[in-house]
PDB file of C-alpha atoms in Angstrom:
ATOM      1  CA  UNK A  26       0.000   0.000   0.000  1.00  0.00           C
ATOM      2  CA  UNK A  27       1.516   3.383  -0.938  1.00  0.00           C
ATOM      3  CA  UNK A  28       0.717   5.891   1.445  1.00  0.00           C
ATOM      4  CA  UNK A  29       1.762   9.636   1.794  1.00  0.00           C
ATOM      5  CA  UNK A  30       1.819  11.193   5.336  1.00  0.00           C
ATOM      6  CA  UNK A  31      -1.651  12.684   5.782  1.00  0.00           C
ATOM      7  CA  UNK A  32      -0.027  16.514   6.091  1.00  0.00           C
ATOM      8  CA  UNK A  33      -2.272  19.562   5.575  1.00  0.00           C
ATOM      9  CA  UNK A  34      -1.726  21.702   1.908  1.00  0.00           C
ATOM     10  CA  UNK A  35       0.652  18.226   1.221  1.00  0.00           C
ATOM     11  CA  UNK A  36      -2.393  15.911  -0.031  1.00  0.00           C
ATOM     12  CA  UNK A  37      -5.194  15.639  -1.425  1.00  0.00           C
ATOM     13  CA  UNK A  38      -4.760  18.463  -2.882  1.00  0.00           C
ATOM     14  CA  UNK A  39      -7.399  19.072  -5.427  1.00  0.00           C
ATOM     15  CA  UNK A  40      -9.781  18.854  -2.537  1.00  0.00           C
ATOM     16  CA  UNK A  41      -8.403  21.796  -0.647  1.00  0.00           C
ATOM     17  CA  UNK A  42     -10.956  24.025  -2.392  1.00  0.00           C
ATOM     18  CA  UNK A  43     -13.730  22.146  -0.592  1.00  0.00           C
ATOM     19  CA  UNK A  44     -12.593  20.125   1.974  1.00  0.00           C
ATOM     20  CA  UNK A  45      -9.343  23.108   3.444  1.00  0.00           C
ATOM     21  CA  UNK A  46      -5.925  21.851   3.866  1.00  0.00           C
ATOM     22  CA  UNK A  47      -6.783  20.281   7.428  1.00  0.00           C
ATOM     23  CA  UNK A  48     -10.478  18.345   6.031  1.00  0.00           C
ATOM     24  CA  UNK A  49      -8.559  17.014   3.374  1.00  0.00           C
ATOM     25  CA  UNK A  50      -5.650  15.650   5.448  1.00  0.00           C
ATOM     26  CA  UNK A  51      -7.834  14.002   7.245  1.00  0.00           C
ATOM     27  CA  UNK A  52      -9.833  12.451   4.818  1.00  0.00           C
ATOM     28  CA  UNK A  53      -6.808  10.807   3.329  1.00  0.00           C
ATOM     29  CA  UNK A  54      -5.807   9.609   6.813  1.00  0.00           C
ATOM     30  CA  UNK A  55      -9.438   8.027   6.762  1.00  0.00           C
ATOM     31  CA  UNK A  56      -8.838   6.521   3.474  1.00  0.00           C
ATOM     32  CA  UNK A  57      -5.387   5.165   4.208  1.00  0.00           C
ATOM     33  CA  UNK A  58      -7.144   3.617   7.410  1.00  0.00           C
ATOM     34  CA  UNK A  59      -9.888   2.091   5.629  1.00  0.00           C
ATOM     35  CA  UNK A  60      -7.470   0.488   3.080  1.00  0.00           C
ATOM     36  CA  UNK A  61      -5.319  -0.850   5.244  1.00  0.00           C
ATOM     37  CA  UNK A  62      -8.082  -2.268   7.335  1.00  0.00           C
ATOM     38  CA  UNK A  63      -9.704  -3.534   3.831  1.00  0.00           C
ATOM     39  CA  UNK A  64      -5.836  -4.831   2.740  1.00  0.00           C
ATOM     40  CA  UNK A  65      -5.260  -6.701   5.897  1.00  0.00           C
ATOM     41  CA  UNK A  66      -9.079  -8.525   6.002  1.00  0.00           C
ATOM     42  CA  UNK A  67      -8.878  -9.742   3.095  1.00  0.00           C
ATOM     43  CA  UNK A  68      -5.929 -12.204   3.923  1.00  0.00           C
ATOM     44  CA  UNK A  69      -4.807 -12.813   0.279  1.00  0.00           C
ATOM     45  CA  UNK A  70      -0.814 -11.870   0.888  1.00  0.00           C
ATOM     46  CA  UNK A  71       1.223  -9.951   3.367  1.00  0.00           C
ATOM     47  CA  UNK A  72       0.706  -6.549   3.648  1.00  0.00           C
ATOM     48  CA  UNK A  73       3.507  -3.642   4.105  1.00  0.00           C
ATOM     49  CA  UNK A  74       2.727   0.073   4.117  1.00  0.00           C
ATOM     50  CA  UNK A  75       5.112   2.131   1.785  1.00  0.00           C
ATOM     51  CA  UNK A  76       5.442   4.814   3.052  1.00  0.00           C
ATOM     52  CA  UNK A  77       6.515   9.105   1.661  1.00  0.00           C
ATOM     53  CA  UNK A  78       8.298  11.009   1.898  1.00  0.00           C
ATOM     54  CA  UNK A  79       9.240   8.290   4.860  1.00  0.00           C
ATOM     55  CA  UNK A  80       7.662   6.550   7.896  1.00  0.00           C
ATOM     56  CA  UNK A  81       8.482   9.108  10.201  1.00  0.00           C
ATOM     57  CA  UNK A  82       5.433  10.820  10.795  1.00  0.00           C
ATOM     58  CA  UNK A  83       3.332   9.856  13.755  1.00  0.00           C
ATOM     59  CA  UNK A  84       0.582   8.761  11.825  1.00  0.00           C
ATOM     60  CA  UNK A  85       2.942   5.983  10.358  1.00  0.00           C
ATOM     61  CA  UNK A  86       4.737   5.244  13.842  1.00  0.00           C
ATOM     62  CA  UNK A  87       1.103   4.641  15.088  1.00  0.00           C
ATOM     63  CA  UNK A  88       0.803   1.700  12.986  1.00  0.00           C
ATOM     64  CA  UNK A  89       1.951  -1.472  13.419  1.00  0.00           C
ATOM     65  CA  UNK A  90       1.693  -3.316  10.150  1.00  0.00           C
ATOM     66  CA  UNK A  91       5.422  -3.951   8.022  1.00  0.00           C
ATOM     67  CA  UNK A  92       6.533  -0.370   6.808  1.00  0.00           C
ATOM     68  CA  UNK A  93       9.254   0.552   3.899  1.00  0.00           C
ATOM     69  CA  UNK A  94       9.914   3.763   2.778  1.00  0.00           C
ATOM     70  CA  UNK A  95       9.205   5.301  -1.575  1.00  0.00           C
ATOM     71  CA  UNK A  96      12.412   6.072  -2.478  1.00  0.00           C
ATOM     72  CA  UNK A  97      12.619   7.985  -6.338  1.00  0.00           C
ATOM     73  CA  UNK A  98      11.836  11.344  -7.670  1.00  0.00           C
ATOM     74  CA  UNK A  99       8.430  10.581  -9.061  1.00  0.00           C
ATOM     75  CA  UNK A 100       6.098   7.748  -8.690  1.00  0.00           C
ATOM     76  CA  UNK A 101       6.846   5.995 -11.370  1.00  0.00           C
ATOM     77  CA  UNK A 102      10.535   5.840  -9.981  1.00  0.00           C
ATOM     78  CA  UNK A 103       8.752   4.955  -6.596  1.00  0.00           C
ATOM     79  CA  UNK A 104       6.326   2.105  -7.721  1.00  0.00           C
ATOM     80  CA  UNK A 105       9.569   1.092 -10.130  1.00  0.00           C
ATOM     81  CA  UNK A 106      12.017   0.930  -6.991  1.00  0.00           C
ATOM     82  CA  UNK A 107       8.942  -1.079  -4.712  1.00  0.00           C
ATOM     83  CA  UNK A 108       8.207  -3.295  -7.170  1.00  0.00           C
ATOM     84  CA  UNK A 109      12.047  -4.041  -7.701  1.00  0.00           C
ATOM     85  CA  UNK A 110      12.700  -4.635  -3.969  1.00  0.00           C
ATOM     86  CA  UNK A 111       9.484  -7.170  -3.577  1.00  0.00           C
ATOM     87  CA  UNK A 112       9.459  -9.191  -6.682  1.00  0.00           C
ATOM     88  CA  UNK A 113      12.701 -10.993  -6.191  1.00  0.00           C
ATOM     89  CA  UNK A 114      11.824 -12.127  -2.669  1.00  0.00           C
ATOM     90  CA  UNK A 115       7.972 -12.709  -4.176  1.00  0.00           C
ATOM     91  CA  UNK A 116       6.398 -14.673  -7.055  1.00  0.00           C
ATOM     92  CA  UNK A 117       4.748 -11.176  -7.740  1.00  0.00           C
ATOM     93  CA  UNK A 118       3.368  -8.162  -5.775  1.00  0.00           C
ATOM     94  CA  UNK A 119       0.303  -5.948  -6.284  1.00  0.00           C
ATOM     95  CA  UNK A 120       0.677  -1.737  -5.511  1.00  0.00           C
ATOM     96  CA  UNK A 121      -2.206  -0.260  -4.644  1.00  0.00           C
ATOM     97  CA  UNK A 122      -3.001   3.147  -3.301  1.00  0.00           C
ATOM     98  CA  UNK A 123      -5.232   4.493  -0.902  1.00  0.00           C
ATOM     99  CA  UNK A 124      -7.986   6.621  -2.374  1.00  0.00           C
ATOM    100  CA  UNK A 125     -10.268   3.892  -3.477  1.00  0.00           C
ATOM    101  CA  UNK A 126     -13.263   3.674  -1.205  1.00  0.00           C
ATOM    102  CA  UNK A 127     -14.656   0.788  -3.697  1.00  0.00           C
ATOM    103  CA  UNK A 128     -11.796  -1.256  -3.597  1.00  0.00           C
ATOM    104  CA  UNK A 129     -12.419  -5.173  -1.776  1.00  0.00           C
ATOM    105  CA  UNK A 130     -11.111  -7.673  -0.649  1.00  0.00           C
ATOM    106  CA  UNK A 131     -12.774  -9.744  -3.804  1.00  0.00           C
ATOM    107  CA  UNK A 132     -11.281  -7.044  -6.025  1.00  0.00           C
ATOM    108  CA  UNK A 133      -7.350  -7.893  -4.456  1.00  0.00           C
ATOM    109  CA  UNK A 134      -8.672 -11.586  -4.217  1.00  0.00           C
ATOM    110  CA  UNK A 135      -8.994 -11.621  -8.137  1.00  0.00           C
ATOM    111  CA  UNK A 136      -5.924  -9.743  -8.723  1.00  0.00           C
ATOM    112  CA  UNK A 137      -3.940 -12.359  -7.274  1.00  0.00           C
ATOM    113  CA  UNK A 138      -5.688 -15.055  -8.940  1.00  0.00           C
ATOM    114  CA  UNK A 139      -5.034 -13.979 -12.265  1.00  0.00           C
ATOM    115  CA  UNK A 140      -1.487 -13.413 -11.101  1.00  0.00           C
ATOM    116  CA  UNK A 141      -1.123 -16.860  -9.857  1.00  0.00           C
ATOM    117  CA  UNK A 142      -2.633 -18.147 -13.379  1.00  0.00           C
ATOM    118  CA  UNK A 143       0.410 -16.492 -15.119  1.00  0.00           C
ATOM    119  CA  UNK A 144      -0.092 -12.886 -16.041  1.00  0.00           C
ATOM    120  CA  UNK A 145       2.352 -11.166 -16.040  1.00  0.00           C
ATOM    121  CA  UNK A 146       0.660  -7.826 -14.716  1.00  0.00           C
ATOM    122  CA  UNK A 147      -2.759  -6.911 -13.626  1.00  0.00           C
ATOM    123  CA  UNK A 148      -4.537  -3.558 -13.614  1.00  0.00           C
ATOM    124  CA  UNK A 149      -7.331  -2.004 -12.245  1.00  0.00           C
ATOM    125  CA  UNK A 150      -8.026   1.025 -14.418  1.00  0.00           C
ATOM    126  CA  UNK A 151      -9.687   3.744 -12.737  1.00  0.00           C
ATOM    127  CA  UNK A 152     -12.716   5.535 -14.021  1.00  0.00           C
ATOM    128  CA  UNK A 153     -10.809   9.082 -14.450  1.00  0.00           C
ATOM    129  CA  UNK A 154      -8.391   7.570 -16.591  1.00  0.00           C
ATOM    130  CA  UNK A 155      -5.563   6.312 -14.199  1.00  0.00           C
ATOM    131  CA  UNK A 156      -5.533   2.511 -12.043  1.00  0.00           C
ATOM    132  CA  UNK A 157      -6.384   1.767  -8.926  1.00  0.00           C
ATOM    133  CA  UNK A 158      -3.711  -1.276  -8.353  1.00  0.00           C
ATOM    134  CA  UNK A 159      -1.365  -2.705 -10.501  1.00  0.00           C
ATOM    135  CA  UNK A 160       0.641  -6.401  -9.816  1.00  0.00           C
ATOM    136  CA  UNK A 161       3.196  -7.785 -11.121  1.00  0.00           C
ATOM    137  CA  UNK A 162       5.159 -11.139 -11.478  1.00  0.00           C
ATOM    138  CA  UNK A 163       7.753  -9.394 -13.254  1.00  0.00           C
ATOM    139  CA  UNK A 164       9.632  -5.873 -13.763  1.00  0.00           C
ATOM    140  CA  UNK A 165      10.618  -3.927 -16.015  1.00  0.00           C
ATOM    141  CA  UNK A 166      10.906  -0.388 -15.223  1.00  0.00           C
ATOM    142  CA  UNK A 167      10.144   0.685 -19.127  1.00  0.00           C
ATOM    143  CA  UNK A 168       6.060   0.243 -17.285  1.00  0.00           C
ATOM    144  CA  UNK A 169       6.805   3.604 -15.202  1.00  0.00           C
ATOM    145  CA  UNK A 170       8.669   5.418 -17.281  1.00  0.00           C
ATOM    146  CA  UNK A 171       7.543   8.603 -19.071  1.00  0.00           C
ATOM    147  CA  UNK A 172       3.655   8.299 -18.232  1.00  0.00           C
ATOM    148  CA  UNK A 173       1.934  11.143 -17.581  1.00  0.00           C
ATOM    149  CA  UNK A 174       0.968  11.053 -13.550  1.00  0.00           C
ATOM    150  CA  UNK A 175      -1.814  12.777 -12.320  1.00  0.00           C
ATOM    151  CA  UNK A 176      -3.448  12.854 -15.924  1.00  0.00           C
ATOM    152  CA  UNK A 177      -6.370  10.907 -17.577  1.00  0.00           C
ATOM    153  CA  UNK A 178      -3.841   9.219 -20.115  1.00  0.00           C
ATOM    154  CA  UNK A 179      -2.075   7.319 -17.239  1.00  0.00           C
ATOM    155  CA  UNK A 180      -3.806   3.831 -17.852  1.00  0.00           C
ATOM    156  CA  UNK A 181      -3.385   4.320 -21.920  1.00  0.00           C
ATOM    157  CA  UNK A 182       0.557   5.115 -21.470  1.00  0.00           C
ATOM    158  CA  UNK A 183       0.193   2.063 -19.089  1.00  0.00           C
ATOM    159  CA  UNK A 184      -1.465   0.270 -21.380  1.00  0.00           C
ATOM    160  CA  UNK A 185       1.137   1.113 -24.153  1.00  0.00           C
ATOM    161  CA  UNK A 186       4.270   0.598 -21.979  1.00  0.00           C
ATOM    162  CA  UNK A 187       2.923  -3.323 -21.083  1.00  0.00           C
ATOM    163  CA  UNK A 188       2.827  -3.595 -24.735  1.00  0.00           C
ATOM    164  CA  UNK A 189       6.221  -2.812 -25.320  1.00  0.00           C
ATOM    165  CA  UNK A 190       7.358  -4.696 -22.381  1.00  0.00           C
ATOM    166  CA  UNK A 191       5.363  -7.811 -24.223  1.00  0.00           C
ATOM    167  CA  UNK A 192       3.486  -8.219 -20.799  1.00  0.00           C
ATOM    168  CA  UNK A 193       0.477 -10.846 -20.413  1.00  0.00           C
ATOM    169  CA  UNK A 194      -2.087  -8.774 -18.318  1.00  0.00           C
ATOM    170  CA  UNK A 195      -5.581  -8.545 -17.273  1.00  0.00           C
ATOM    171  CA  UNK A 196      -7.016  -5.643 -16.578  1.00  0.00           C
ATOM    172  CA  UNK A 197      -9.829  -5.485 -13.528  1.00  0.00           C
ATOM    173  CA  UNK A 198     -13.308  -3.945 -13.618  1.00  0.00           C
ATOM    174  CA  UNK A 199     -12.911  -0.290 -13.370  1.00  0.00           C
ATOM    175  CA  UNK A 200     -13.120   1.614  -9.802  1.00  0.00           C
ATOM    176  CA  UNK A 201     -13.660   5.411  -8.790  1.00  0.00           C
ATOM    177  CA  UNK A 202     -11.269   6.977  -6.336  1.00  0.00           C
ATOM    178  CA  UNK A 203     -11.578   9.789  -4.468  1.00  0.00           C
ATOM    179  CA  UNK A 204      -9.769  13.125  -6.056  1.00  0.00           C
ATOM    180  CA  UNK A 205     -12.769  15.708  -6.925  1.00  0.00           C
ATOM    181  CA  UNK A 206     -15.384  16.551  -4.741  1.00  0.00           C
ATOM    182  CA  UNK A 207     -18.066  14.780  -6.515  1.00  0.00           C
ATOM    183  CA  UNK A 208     -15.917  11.671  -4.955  1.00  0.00           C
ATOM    184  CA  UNK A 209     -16.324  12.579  -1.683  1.00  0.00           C
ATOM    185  CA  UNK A 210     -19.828  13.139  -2.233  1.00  0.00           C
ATOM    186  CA  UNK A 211     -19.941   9.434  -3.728  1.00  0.00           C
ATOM    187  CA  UNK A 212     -17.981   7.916  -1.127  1.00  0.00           C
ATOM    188  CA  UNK A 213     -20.400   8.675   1.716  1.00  0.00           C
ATOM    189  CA  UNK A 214     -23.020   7.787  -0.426  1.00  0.00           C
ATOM    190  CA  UNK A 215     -21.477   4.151  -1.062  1.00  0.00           C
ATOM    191  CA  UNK A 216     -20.345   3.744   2.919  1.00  0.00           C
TER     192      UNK A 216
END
């Protein structure tokens, strides 16, 4: 689970506008919660909390679960260097963040099944344009290079760069996560 410390003005940033930099803090400290709560329950693999810019923050020393700091200028270089430190100790790891209220265990349990069956990635693609989890039985870190973060072309480039790569994969049903206020309104609807 990648996880950035829940400081005010430092995420969730495009809700500041309707949430302030304190509502919005904490709404991503309820997310991460949730997801790690969701993560854990659904008992499919071990779960470690990666943490930025490191686990330092008292919200991270309050947990207990395994905890490993994103290391890399960008997330690609982040997910890149995560994957690269799991997957040779794993038969293949799945990255997920935590802004996905609709996210299950069912959703992670299916993930891992079509990992298992020899893909060699899985996506969940993510209804503004991005994913919601990727795994991986294999890297190559051609998948996070030069894809436009942030943007709704992140699952095409993704899309493109597992082509490339000549990766198997599966891609998921597609989720909403929470980034625009219309998401928050949805999320409380869905609880």
């Amino acid at each position: 689970v990648f996880a950035k410390a829940p400081v005010p003005g430092a995420v969730k940033t495009r809700l500041i506008p309707t949430l302030g930099e304190q509502g919005a803090a904490e709404l991503h400290a309820r997310l991460t919660l949730r997801t790690l709560d969701m993560a854990t329950q659904a008992n499919v693999a071990p779960v470690e909390l990666w943490c930025s810019p490191d686990n330092r923050h008292p919200f991270f020393r309050a947990l207990t679960l395994p905890q490993q700091n994103q290391f890399g200028p960008d997330l690609g270089a982040r997910m890149a260097h995560a994957f690269a430190a799991v997957l040779p100790e794993s038969r293949f790891a799945i990255l997920i963040g935590t802004d996905c209220p609709a996210m299950t265990g069912d959703y992670l349990r299916e993930a891992v099944t079509r990992l298992a069956q020899g893909a060699d990635a899985v996506i969940g693609p993510a209804e503004d344009g991005g994913y919601v989890l990727i795994g991986l039985s294999r890297i190559d870190a051609r998948l996070f290079e030069n894809v436009p973060w942030g943007t709704a072309g992140v699952m095409q480039a993704t899309r493109e760069r597992l082509e490339e790569c000549g990766f198997r994969w599966h891609e998921l049903p597609c989720l909403w996560d929470v980034d625009r206020a219309e998401d928050v309104n949805r999320m409380s609807i869905t609880r």
